[in-house]
Coordinates of C-alpha atoms and ligand atoms in Angstrom, one line a residue:
X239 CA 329.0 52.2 -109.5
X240 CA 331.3 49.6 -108.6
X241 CA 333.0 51.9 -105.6
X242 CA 329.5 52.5 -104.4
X243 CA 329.0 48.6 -104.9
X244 CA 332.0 48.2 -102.4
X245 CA 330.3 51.0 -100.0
X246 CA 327.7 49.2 -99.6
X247 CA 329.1 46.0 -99.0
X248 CA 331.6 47.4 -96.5
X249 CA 328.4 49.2 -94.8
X250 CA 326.3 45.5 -94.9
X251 CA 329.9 44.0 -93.2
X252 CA 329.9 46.7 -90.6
X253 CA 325.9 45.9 -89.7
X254 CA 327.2 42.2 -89.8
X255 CA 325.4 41.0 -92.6
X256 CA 328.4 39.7 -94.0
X257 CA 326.5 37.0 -96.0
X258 CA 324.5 39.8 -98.0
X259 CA 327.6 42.0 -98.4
X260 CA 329.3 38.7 -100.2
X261 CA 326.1 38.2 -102.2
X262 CA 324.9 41.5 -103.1
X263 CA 326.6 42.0 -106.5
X264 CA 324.3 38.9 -107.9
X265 CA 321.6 40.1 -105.8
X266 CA 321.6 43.5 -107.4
X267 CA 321.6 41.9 -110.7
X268 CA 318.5 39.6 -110.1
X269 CA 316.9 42.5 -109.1
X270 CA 317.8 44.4 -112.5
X271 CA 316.7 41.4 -114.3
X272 CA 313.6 40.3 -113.2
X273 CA 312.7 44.0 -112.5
X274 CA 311.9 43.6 -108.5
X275 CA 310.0 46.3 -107.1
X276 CA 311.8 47.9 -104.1
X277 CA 310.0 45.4 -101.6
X278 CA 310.7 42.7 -103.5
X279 CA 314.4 43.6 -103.7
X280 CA 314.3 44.1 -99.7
X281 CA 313.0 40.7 -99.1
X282 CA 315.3 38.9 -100.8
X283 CA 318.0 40.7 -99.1
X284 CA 316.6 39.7 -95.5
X285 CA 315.8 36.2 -96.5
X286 CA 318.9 35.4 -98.2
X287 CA 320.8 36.2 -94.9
X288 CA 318.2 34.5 -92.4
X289 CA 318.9 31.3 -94.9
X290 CA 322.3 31.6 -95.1
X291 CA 322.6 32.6 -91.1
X292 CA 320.6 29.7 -90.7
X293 CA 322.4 27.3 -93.0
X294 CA 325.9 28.2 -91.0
X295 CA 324.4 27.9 -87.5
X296 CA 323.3 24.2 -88.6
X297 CA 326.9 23.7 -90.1
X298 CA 328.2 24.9 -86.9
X299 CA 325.8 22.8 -84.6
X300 CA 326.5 19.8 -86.3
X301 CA 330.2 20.1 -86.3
X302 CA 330.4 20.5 -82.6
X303 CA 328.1 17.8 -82.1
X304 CA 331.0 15.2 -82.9
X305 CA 328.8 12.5 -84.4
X306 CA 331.3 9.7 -85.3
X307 CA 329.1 9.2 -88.8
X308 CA 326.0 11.1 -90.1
X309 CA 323.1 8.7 -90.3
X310 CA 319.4 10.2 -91.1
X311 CA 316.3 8.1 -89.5
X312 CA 315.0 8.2 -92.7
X313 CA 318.2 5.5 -93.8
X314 CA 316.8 3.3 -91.1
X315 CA 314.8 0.7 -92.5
X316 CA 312.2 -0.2 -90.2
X317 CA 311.4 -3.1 -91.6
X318 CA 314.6 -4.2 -90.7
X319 CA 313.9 -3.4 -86.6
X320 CA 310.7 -5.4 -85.8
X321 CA 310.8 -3.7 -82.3
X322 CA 309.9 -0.1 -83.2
X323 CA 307.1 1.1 -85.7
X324 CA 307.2 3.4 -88.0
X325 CA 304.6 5.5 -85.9
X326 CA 306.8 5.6 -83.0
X327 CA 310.1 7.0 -85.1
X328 CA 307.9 9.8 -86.2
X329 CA 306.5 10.7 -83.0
X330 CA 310.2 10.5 -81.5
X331 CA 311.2 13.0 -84.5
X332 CA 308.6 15.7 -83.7
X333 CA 311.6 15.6 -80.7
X334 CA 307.7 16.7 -77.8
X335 CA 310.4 14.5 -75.6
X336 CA 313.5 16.5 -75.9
X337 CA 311.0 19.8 -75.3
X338 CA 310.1 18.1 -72.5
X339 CA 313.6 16.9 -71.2
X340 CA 312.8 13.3 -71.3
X341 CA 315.8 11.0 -71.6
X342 CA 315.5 8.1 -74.0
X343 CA 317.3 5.0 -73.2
X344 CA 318.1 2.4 -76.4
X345 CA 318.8 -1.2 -75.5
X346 CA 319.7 -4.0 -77.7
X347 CA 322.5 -6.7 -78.2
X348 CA 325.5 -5.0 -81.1
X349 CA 324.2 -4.0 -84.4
X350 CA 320.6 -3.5 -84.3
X351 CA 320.8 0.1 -84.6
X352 CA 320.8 2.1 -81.6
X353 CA 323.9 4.3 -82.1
X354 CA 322.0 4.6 -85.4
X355 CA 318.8 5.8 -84.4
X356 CA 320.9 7.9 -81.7
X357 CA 322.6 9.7 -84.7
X358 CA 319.3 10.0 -86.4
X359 CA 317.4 12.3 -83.5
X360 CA 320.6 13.8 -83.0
X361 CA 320.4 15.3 -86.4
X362 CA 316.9 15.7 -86.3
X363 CA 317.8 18.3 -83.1
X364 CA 320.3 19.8 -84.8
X365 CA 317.8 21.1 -88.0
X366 CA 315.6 22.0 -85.7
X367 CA 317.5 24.6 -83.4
X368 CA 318.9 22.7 -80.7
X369 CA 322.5 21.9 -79.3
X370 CA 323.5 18.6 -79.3
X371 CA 326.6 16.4 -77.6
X372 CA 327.8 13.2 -79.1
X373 CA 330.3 11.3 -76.9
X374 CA 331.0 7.8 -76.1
X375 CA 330.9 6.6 -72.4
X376 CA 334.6 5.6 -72.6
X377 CA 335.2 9.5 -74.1
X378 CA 333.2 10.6 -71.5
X379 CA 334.6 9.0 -68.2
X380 CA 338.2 10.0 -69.8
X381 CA 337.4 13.5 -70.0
X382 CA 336.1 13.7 -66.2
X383 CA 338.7 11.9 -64.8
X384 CA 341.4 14.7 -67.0
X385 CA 339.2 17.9 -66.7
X386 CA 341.2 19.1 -63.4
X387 CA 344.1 19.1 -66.0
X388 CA 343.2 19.2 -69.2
X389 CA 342.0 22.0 -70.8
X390 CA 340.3 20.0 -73.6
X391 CA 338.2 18.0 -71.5
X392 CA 337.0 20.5 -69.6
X393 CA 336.0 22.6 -72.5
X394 CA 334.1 19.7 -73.7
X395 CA 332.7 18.9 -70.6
X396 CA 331.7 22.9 -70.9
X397 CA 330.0 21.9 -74.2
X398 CA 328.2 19.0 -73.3
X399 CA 326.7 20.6 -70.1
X400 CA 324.9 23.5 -71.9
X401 CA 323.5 21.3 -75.0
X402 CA 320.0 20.6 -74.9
X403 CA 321.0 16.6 -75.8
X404 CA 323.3 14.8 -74.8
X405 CA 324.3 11.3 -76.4
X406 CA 326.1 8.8 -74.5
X407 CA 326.6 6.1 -76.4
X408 CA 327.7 2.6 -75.2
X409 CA 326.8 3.0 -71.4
X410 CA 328.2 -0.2 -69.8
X411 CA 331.1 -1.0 -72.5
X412 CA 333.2 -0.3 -69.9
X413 CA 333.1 -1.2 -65.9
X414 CA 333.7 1.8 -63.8
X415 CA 335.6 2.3 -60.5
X416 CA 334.1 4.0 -57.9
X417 CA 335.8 7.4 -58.3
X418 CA 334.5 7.0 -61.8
X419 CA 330.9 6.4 -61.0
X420 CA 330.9 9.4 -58.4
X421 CA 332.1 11.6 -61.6
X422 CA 329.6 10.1 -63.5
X423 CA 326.9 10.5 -60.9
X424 CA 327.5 14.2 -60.7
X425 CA 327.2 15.1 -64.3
X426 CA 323.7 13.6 -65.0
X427 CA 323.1 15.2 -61.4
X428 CA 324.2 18.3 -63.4
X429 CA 322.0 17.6 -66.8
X430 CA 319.0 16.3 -64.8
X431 CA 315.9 18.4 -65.8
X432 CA 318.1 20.8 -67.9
X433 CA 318.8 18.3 -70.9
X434 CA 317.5 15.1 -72.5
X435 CA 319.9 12.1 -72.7
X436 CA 319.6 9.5 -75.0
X437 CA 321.3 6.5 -73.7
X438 CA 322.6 3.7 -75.2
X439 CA 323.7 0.4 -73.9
X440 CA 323.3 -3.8 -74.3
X441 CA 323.0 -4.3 -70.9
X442 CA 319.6 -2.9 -69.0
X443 CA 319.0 -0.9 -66.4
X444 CA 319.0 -4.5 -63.8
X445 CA 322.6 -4.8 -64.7
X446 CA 324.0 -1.5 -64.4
X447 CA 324.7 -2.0 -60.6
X448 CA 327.5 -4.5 -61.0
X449 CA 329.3 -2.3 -63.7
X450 CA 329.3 1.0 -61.7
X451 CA 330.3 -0.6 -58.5
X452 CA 328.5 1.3 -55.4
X453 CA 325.0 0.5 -55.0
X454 CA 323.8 3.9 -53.6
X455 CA 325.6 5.7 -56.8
X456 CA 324.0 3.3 -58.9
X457 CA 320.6 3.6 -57.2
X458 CA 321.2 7.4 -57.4
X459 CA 321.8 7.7 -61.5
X460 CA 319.1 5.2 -61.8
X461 CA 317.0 7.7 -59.9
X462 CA 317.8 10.3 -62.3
X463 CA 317.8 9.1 -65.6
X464 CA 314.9 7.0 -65.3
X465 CA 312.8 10.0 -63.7
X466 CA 311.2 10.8 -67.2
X467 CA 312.0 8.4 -69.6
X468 CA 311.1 6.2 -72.3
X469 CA 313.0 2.8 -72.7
X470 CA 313.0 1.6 -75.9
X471 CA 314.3 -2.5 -76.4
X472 CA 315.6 -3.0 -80.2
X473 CA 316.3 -6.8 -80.7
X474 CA 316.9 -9.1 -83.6
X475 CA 320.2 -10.3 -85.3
X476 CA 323.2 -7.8 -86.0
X477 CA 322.4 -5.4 -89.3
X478 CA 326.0 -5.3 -89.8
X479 CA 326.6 -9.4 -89.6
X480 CA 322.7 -9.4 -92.0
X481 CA 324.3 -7.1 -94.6
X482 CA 328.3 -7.9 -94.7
X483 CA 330.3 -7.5 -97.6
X484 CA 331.9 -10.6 -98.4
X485 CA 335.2 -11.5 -100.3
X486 CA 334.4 -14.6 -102.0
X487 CA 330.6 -13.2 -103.3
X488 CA 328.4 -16.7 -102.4
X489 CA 330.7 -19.1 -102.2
X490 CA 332.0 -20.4 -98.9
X491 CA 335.9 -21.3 -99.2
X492 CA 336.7 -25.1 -100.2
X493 CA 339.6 -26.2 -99.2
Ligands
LIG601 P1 324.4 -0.6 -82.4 O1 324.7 0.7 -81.9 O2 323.1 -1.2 -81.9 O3 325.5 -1.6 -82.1 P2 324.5 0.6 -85.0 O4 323.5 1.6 -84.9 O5 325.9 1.0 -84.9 O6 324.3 -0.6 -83.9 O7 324.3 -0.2 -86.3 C1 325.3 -0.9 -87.0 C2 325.4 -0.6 -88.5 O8 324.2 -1.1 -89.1 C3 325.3 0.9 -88.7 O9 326.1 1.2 -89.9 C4 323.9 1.2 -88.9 O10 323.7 2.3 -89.8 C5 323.4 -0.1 -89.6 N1 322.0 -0.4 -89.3 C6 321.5 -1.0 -88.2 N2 320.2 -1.2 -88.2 C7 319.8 -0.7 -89.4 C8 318.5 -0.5 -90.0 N3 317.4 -1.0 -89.5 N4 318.5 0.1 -91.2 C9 319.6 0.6 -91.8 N5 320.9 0.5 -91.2 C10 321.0 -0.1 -90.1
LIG602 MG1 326.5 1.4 -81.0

């Protein structure tokens, strides 16, 4: 029995059902004890797989993605952003937008969630099928300006031009030379109608001119990203200044 056990394994390996071949001496033994019926036995064989296949392709999603930290919308507390309802989160999660390839833009002053909320869609995409690219803008502008030389970066830049959403987070932390902005220009010129972008940034769209130098590049990414779009304006006071740990708990320091 236990050589036919490995036969069969080896012969689930060779079909590439290498999570049922690892699984099938307890699945053979459910089936003994609960006394499945030949069907029964069969579909717990192909959904224990599909799962499993499905769990890994997640694991493997999400890993790629390059999140900096795993944050769910469902640990946002809206009551803690005034300037989005609750109605408008879930109708962002349904994700109709990313179908769609509408880019989102997020705009707010530090801390009031957007990288957040970014994070949150991001892994909303991720459960349900799609490829998704986290990067920073400073991550981003590095690895255009090194692709002609770097294999990494061009590998990345490989990844991020075939996912289905792409996440640039932190748009105008940085001012960008002209080269810069023509690299820059040419990527979304590249995603444009093929992915979503979500966007995020403290400055709006107004003052994105004098950060990316050239008026006409400007004017053309402008073009582009704002095509199909929904800008949505978080404001309020910094979560992480609201919610700070503190050293002396309550007490300010007397001198
Ligand atoms: P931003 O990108 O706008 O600067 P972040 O999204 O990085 O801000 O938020 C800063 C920190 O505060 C993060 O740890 C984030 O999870 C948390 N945070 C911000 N807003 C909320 C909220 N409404 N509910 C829960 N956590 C929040
Ligand atoms: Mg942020």
């Amino acid at each position: 029995m236990t050589s036919t056990l490995h036969t069969l394994q080896s012969h689930f390996r060779h079909l590439r059902m290498v999570e049922t071949a690892s699984e099938l001496p307890t699945i053979m033994r459910d089936a003994e004890k609960h006394s499945w019926t030949y069907q029964e036995f069969l579909e717990h064989i192909l959904n224990y797989e599909l799962k499993r296949r499905e769990e890994k392709s997640v694991e493997k999603r999400l890993k790629s993605a390059k999140f900096p930290y795993q944050k769910t919308l469902e640990e946002f507390q809206m009551h803690e952003q005034q300037s989005l309802s609750t109605r408008q989160v879930n109708q962002l999660k349904e994700l109709n937008w990313l179908e769609q390839q509408y880019n989102l833009v997020l705009l707010g002053p530090p801390g009031v969630g957007k990288t957040h909320i970014a994070i949150g869609l991001g892994l909303e995409a991720i459960h349900k099928g799609f490829r998704v690219q986290f990067c920073t803008m400073g991550e981003l502008v590095h690895n255009l300006k090194t692709q002609d030389y770097i294999q990494k970066s061009l590998s990345q830049l490989k990844r991020l031009k075939e996912a289905d959403l792409v996440i640039i987070d932190d748009l105008m932390y940085m001012a960008m030379d002209q080269r810069e902005a023509n690299l820059f220009f040419h990527l979304i010129n590249d995603l444009y109608e093929k992915s979503s972008i979500i966007l995020t940034s403290n400055k709006g769209p107004e003052q994105w001119g004098e950060l990316m130098g050239d008026e006409g590049i400007t004017t053309a990414i402008l073009d582009r990203l704002l095509h199909r779009v929904e800008v949505i304006q978080l404001s309020g006071d910094s979560y992480r200044i609201r919610h700070r740990s503190t050293i002396f708990s309550g007490e300010s320091v007397q001198v």
